[in-house]
PDB file of C-alpha atoms in Angstrom:
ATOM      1  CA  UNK L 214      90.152 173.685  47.568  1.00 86.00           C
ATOM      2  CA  UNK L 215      87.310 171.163  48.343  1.00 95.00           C
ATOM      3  CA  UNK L 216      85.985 170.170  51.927  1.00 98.00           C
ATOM      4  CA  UNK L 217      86.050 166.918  53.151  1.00 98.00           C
ATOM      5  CA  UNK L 218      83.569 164.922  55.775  1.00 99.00           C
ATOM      6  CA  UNK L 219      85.755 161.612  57.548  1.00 99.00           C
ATOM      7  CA  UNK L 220      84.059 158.923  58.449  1.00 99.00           C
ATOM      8  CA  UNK L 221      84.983 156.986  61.320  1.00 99.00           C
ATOM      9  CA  UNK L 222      83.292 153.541  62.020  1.00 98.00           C
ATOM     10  CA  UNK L 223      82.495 152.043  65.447  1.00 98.00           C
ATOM     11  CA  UNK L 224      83.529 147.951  66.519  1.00 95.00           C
ATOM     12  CA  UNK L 225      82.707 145.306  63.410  1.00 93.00           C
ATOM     13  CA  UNK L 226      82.017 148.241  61.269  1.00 96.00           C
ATOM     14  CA  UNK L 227      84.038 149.786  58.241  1.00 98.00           C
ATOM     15  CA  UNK L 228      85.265 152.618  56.137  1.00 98.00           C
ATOM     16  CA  UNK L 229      82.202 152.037  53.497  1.00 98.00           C
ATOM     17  CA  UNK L 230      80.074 152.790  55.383  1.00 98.00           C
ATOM     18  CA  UNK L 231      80.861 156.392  54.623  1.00 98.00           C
ATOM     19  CA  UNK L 232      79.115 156.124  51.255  1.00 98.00           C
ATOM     20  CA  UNK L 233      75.838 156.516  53.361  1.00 98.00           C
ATOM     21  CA  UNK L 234      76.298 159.798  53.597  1.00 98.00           C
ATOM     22  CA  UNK L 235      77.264 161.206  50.104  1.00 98.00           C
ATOM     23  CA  UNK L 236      73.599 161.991  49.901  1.00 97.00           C
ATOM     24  CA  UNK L 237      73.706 164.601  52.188  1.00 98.00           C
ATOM     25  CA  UNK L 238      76.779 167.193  50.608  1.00 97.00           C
ATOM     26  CA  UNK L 239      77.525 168.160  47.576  1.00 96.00           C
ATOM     27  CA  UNK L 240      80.218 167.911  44.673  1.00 95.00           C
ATOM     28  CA  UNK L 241      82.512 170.167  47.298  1.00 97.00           C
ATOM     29  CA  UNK L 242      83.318 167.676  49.317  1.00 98.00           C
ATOM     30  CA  UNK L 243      84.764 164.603  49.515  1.00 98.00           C
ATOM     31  CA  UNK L 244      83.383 161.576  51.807  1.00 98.00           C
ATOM     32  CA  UNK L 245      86.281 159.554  52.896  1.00 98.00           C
ATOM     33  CA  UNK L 246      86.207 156.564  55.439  1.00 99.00           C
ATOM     34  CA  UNK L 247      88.899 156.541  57.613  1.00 99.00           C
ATOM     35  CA  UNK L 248      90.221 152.228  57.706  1.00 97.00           C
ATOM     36  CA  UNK L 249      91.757 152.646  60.716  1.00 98.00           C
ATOM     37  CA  UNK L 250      93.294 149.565  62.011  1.00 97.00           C
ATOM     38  CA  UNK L 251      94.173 150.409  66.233  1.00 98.00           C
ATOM     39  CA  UNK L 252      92.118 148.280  69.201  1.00 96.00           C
ATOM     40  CA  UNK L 253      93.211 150.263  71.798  1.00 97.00           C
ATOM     41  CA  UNK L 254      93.394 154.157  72.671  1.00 98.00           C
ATOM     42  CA  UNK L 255      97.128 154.265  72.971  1.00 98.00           C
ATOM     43  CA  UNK L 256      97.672 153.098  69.734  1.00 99.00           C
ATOM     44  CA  UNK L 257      94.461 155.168  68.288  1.00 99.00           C
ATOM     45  CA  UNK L 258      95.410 158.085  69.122  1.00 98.00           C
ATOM     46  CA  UNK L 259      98.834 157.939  66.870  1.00 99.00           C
ATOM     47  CA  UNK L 260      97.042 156.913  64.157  1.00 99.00           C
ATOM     48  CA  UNK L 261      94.215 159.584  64.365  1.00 99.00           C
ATOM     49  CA  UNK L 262      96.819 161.838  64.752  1.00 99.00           C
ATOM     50  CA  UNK L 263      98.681 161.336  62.053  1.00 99.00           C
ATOM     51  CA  UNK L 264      96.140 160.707  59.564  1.00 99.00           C
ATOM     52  CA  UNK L 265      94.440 163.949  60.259  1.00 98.00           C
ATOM     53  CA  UNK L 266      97.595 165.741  59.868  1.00 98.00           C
ATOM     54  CA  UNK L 267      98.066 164.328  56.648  1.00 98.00           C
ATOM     55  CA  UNK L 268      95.215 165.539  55.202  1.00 96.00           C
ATOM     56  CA  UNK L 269      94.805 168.657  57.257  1.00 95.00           C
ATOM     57  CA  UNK L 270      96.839 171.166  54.260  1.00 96.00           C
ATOM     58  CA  UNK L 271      94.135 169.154  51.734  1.00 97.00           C
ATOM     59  CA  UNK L 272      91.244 170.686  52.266  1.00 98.00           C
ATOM     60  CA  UNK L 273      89.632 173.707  53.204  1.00 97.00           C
ATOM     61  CA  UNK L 274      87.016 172.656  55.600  1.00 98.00           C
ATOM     62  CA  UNK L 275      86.841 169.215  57.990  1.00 98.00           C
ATOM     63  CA  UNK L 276      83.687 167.521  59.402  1.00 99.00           C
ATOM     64  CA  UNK L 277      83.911 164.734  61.006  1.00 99.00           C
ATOM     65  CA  UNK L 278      81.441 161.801  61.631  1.00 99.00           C
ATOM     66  CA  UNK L 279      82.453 159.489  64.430  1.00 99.00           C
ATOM     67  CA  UNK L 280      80.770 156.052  65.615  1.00 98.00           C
ATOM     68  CA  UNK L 281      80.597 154.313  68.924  1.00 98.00           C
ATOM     69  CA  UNK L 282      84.369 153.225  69.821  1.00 98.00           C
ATOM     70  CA  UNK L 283      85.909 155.263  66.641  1.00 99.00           C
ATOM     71  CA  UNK L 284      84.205 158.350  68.362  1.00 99.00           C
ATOM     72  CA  UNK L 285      86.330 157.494  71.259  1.00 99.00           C
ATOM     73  CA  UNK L 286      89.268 157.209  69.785  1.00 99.00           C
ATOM     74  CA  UNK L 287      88.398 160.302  68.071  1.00 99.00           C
ATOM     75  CA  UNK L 288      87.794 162.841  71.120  1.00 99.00           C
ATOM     76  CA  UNK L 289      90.833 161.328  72.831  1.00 98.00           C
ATOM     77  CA  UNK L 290      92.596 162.424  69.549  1.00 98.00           C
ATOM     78  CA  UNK L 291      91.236 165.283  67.570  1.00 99.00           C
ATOM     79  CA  UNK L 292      90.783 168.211  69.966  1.00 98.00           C
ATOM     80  CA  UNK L 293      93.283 170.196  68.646  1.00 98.00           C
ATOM     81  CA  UNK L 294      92.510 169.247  64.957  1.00 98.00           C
ATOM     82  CA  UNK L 295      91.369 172.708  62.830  1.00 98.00           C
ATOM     83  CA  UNK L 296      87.290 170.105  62.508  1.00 99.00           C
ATOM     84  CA  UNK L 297      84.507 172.470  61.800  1.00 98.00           C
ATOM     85  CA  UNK L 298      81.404 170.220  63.174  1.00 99.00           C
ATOM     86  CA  UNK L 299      81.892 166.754  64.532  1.00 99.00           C
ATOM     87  CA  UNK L 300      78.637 164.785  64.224  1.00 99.00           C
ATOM     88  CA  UNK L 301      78.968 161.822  67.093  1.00 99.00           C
ATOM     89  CA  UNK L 302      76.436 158.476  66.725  1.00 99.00           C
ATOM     90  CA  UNK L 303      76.111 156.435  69.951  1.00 99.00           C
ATOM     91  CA  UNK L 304      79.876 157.942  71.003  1.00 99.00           C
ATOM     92  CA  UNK L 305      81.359 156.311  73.911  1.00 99.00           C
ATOM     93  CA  UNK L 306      82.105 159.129  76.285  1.00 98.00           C
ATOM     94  CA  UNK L 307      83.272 157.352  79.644  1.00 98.00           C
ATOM     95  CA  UNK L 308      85.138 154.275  78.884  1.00 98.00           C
ATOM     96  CA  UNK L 309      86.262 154.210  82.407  1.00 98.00           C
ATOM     97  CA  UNK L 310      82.845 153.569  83.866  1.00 97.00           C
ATOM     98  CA  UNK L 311      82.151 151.006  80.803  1.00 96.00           C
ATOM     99  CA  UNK L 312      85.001 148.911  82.013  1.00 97.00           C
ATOM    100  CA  UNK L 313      84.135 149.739  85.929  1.00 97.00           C
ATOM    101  CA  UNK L 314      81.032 147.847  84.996  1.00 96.00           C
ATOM    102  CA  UNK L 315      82.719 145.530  83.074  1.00 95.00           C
ATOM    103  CA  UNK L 316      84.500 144.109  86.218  1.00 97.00           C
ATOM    104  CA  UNK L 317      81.459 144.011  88.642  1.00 97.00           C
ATOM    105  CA  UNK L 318      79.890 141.899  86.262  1.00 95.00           C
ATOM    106  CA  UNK L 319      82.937 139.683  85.859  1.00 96.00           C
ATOM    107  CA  UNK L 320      83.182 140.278  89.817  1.00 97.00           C
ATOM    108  CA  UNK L 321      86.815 141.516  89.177  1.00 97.00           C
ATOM    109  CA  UNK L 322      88.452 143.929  91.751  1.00 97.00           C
ATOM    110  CA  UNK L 323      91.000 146.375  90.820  1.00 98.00           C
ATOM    111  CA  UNK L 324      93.735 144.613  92.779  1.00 98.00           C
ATOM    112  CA  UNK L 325      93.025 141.358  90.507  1.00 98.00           C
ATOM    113  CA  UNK L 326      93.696 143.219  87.640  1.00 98.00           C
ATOM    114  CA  UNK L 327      96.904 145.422  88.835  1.00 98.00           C
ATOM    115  CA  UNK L 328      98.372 142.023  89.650  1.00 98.00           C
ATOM    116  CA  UNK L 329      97.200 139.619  86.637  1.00 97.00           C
ATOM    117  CA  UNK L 330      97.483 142.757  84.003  1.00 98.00           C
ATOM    118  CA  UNK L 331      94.920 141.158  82.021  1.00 97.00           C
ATOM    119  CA  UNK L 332      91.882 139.014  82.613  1.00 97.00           C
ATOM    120  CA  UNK L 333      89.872 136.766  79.925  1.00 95.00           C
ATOM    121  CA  UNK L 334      85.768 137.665  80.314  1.00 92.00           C
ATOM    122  CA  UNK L 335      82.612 135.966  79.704  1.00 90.00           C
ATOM    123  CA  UNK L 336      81.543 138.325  77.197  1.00 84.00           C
ATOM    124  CA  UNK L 337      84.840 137.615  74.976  1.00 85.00           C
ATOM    125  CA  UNK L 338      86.807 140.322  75.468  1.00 87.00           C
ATOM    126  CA  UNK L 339      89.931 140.706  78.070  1.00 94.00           C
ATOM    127  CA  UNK L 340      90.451 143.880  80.692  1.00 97.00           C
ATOM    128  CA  UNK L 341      93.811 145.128  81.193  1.00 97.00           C
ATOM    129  CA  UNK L 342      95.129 147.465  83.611  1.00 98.00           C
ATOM    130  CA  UNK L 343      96.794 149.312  81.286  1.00 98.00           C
ATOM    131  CA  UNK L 344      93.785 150.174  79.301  1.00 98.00           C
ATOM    132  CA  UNK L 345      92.137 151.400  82.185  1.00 98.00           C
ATOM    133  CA  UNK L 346      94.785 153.098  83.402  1.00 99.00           C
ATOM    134  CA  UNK L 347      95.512 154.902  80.504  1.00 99.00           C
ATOM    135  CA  UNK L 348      91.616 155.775  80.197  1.00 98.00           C
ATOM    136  CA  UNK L 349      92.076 157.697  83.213  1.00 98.00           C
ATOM    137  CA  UNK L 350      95.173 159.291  82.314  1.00 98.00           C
ATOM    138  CA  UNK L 351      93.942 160.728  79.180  1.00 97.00           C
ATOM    139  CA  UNK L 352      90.468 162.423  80.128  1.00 97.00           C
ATOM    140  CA  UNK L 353      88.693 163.932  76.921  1.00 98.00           C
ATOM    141  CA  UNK L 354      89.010 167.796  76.485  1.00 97.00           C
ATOM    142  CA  UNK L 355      86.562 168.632  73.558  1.00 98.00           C
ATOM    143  CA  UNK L 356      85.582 172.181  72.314  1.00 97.00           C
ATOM    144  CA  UNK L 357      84.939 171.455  68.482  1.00 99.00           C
ATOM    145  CA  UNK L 358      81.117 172.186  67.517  1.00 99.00           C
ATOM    146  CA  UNK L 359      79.242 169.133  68.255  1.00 99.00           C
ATOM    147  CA  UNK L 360      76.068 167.262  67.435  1.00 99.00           C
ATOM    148  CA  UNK L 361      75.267 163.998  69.687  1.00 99.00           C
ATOM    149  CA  UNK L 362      72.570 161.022  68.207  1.00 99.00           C
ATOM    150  CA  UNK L 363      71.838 158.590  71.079  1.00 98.00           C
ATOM    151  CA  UNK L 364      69.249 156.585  71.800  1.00 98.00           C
ATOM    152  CA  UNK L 365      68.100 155.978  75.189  1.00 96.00           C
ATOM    153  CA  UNK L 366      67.873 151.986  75.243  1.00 96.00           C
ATOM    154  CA  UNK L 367      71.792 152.084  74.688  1.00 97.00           C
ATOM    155  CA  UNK L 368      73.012 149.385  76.562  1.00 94.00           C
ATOM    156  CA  UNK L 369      76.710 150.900  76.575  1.00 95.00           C
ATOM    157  CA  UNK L 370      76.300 154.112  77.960  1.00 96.00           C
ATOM    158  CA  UNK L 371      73.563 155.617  80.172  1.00 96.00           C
ATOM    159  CA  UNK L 372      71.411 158.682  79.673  1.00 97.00           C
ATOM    160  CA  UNK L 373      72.706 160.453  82.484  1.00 97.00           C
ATOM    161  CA  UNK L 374      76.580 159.822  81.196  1.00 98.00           C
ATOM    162  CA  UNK L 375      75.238 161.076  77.535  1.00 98.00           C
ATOM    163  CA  UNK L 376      73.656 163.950  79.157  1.00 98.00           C
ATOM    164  CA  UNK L 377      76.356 165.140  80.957  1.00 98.00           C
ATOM    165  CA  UNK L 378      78.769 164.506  78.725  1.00 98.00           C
ATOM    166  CA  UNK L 379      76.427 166.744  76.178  1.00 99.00           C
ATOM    167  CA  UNK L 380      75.955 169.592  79.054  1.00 98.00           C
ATOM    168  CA  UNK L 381      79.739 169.523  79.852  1.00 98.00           C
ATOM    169  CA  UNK L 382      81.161 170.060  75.805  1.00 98.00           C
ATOM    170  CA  UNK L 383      78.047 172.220  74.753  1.00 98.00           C
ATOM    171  CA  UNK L 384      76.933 169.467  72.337  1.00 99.00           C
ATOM    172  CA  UNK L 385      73.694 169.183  70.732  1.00 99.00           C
ATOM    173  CA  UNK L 386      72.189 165.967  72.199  1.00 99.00           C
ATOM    174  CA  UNK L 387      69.509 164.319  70.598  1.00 99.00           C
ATOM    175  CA  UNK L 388      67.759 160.968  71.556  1.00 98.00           C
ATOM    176  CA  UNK L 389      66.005 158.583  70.068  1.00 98.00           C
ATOM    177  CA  UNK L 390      63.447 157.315  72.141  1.00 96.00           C
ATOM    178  CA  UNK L 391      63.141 153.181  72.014  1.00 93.00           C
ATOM    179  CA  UNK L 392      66.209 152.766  69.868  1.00 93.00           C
ATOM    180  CA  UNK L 393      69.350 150.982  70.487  1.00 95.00           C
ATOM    181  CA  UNK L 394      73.400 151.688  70.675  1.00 97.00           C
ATOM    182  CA  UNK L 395      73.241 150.293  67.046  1.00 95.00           C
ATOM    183  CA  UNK L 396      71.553 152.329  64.375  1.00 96.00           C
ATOM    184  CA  UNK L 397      70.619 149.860  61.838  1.00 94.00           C
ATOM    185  CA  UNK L 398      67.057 149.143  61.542  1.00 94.00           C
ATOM    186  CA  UNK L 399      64.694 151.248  58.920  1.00 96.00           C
ATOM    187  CA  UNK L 400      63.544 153.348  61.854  1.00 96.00           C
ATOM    188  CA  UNK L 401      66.336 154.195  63.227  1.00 97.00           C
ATOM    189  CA  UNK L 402      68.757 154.721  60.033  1.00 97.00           C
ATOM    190  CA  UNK L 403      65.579 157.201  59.004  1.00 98.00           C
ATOM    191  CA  UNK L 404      65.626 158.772  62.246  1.00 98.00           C
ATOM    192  CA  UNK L 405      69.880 158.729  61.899  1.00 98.00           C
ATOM    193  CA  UNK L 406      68.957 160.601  58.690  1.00 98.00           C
ATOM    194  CA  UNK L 407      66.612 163.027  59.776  1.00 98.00           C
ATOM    195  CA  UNK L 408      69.017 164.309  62.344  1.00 99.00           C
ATOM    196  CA  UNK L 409      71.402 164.168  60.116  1.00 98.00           C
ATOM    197  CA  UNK L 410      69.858 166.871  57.273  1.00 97.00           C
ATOM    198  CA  UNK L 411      68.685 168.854  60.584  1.00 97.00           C
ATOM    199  CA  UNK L 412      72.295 169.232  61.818  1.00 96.00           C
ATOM    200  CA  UNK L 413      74.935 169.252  59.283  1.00 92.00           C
TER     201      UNK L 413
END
């Protein structure tokens, strides 16, 4: 029975992006990007769900790569999923504060939003009460083995939130000094792939 490594893209990304990382395992396993189509946690985490426990009798082993957003999704999900090593890039690890933020930008109170449901932003996207309710509702609980690649000019989630976060699953946190939430650039996909060989 082979092993298998899921892919799981962050916002504007995509399931082929999981070909970057055939380099790094052999003919035993199987690279597959998971195309998952959910915007919001509620909806994520029946998808996740079920698509890990259709795979689940498959394979012998899971690891489990997980992006921005789709890492989310994925800790919100997974924790009870039979995932050897889950290898997180720029996860987002308190949505709650993100969207706190999000509405003292927008000057937004929570009252406003409890009594219009949802509100239109500057920066394109809309806040709704019951995404942020639900965020608090559904806390992550995450004990699977864990390797975290940050960098520490993220401009989604602090270095304090990552470290904590890191201290308070027993993760393995490692940042990249200089670099952004998006790993893209020559320098940072070589330092993504560095990490990468060092940790899997």
């Amino acid at each position: 029975m082979k092993n298998v490594v899921i892919y799981v893209h962050g916002k504007g990304g995509n399931a082929e992006e999981a070909n970057h990382y055939k380099q790094f395992f052999d003919d035993n396993f199987e690279i597959i990007g998971f195309d998952y189509k959910s915007l919001n946690p509620w909806d994520a985490k029946i998808e996740f769900i079920n698509y890990f426990n259709s795979i689940i009798s498959k394979y012998n082993k899971i690891y489990l790569i997980a992006n921005s957003i789709g890492a989310y999704f994925s800790l919100i999900s997974l924790s009870d999923m039979p995932i050897e090593k889950a290898m997180l890039i720029s996860p987002v690890v308190d949505m709650e504060r993100i969207i706190l933020n999000r509405m003292k930008c927008e000057n937004i109170t929570e009252d406003e939003l409890i009594l219009k449901k949802e509100i239109e932003t500057s920066f394109g996207e809309s806040l709704s009460w019951q995404y942020l309710s639900y965020v608090r509702k559904n806390t992550i609980h995450w004990d699977i083995p864990t390797n975290i690649l940050f960098a520490d000019n993220d401009n989604i989630i602090s270095v304090d939130t990552m470290t904590n976060f890191a201290n308070k699953i027993n993760a393995n946190l490692t940042t990249m000094r200089d670099g952004g939430h998006w790993f893209h650039t020559e320098e940072q996909m070589a330092f993504l792939d560095n990490w990468f060989k060092e940790n899997i």
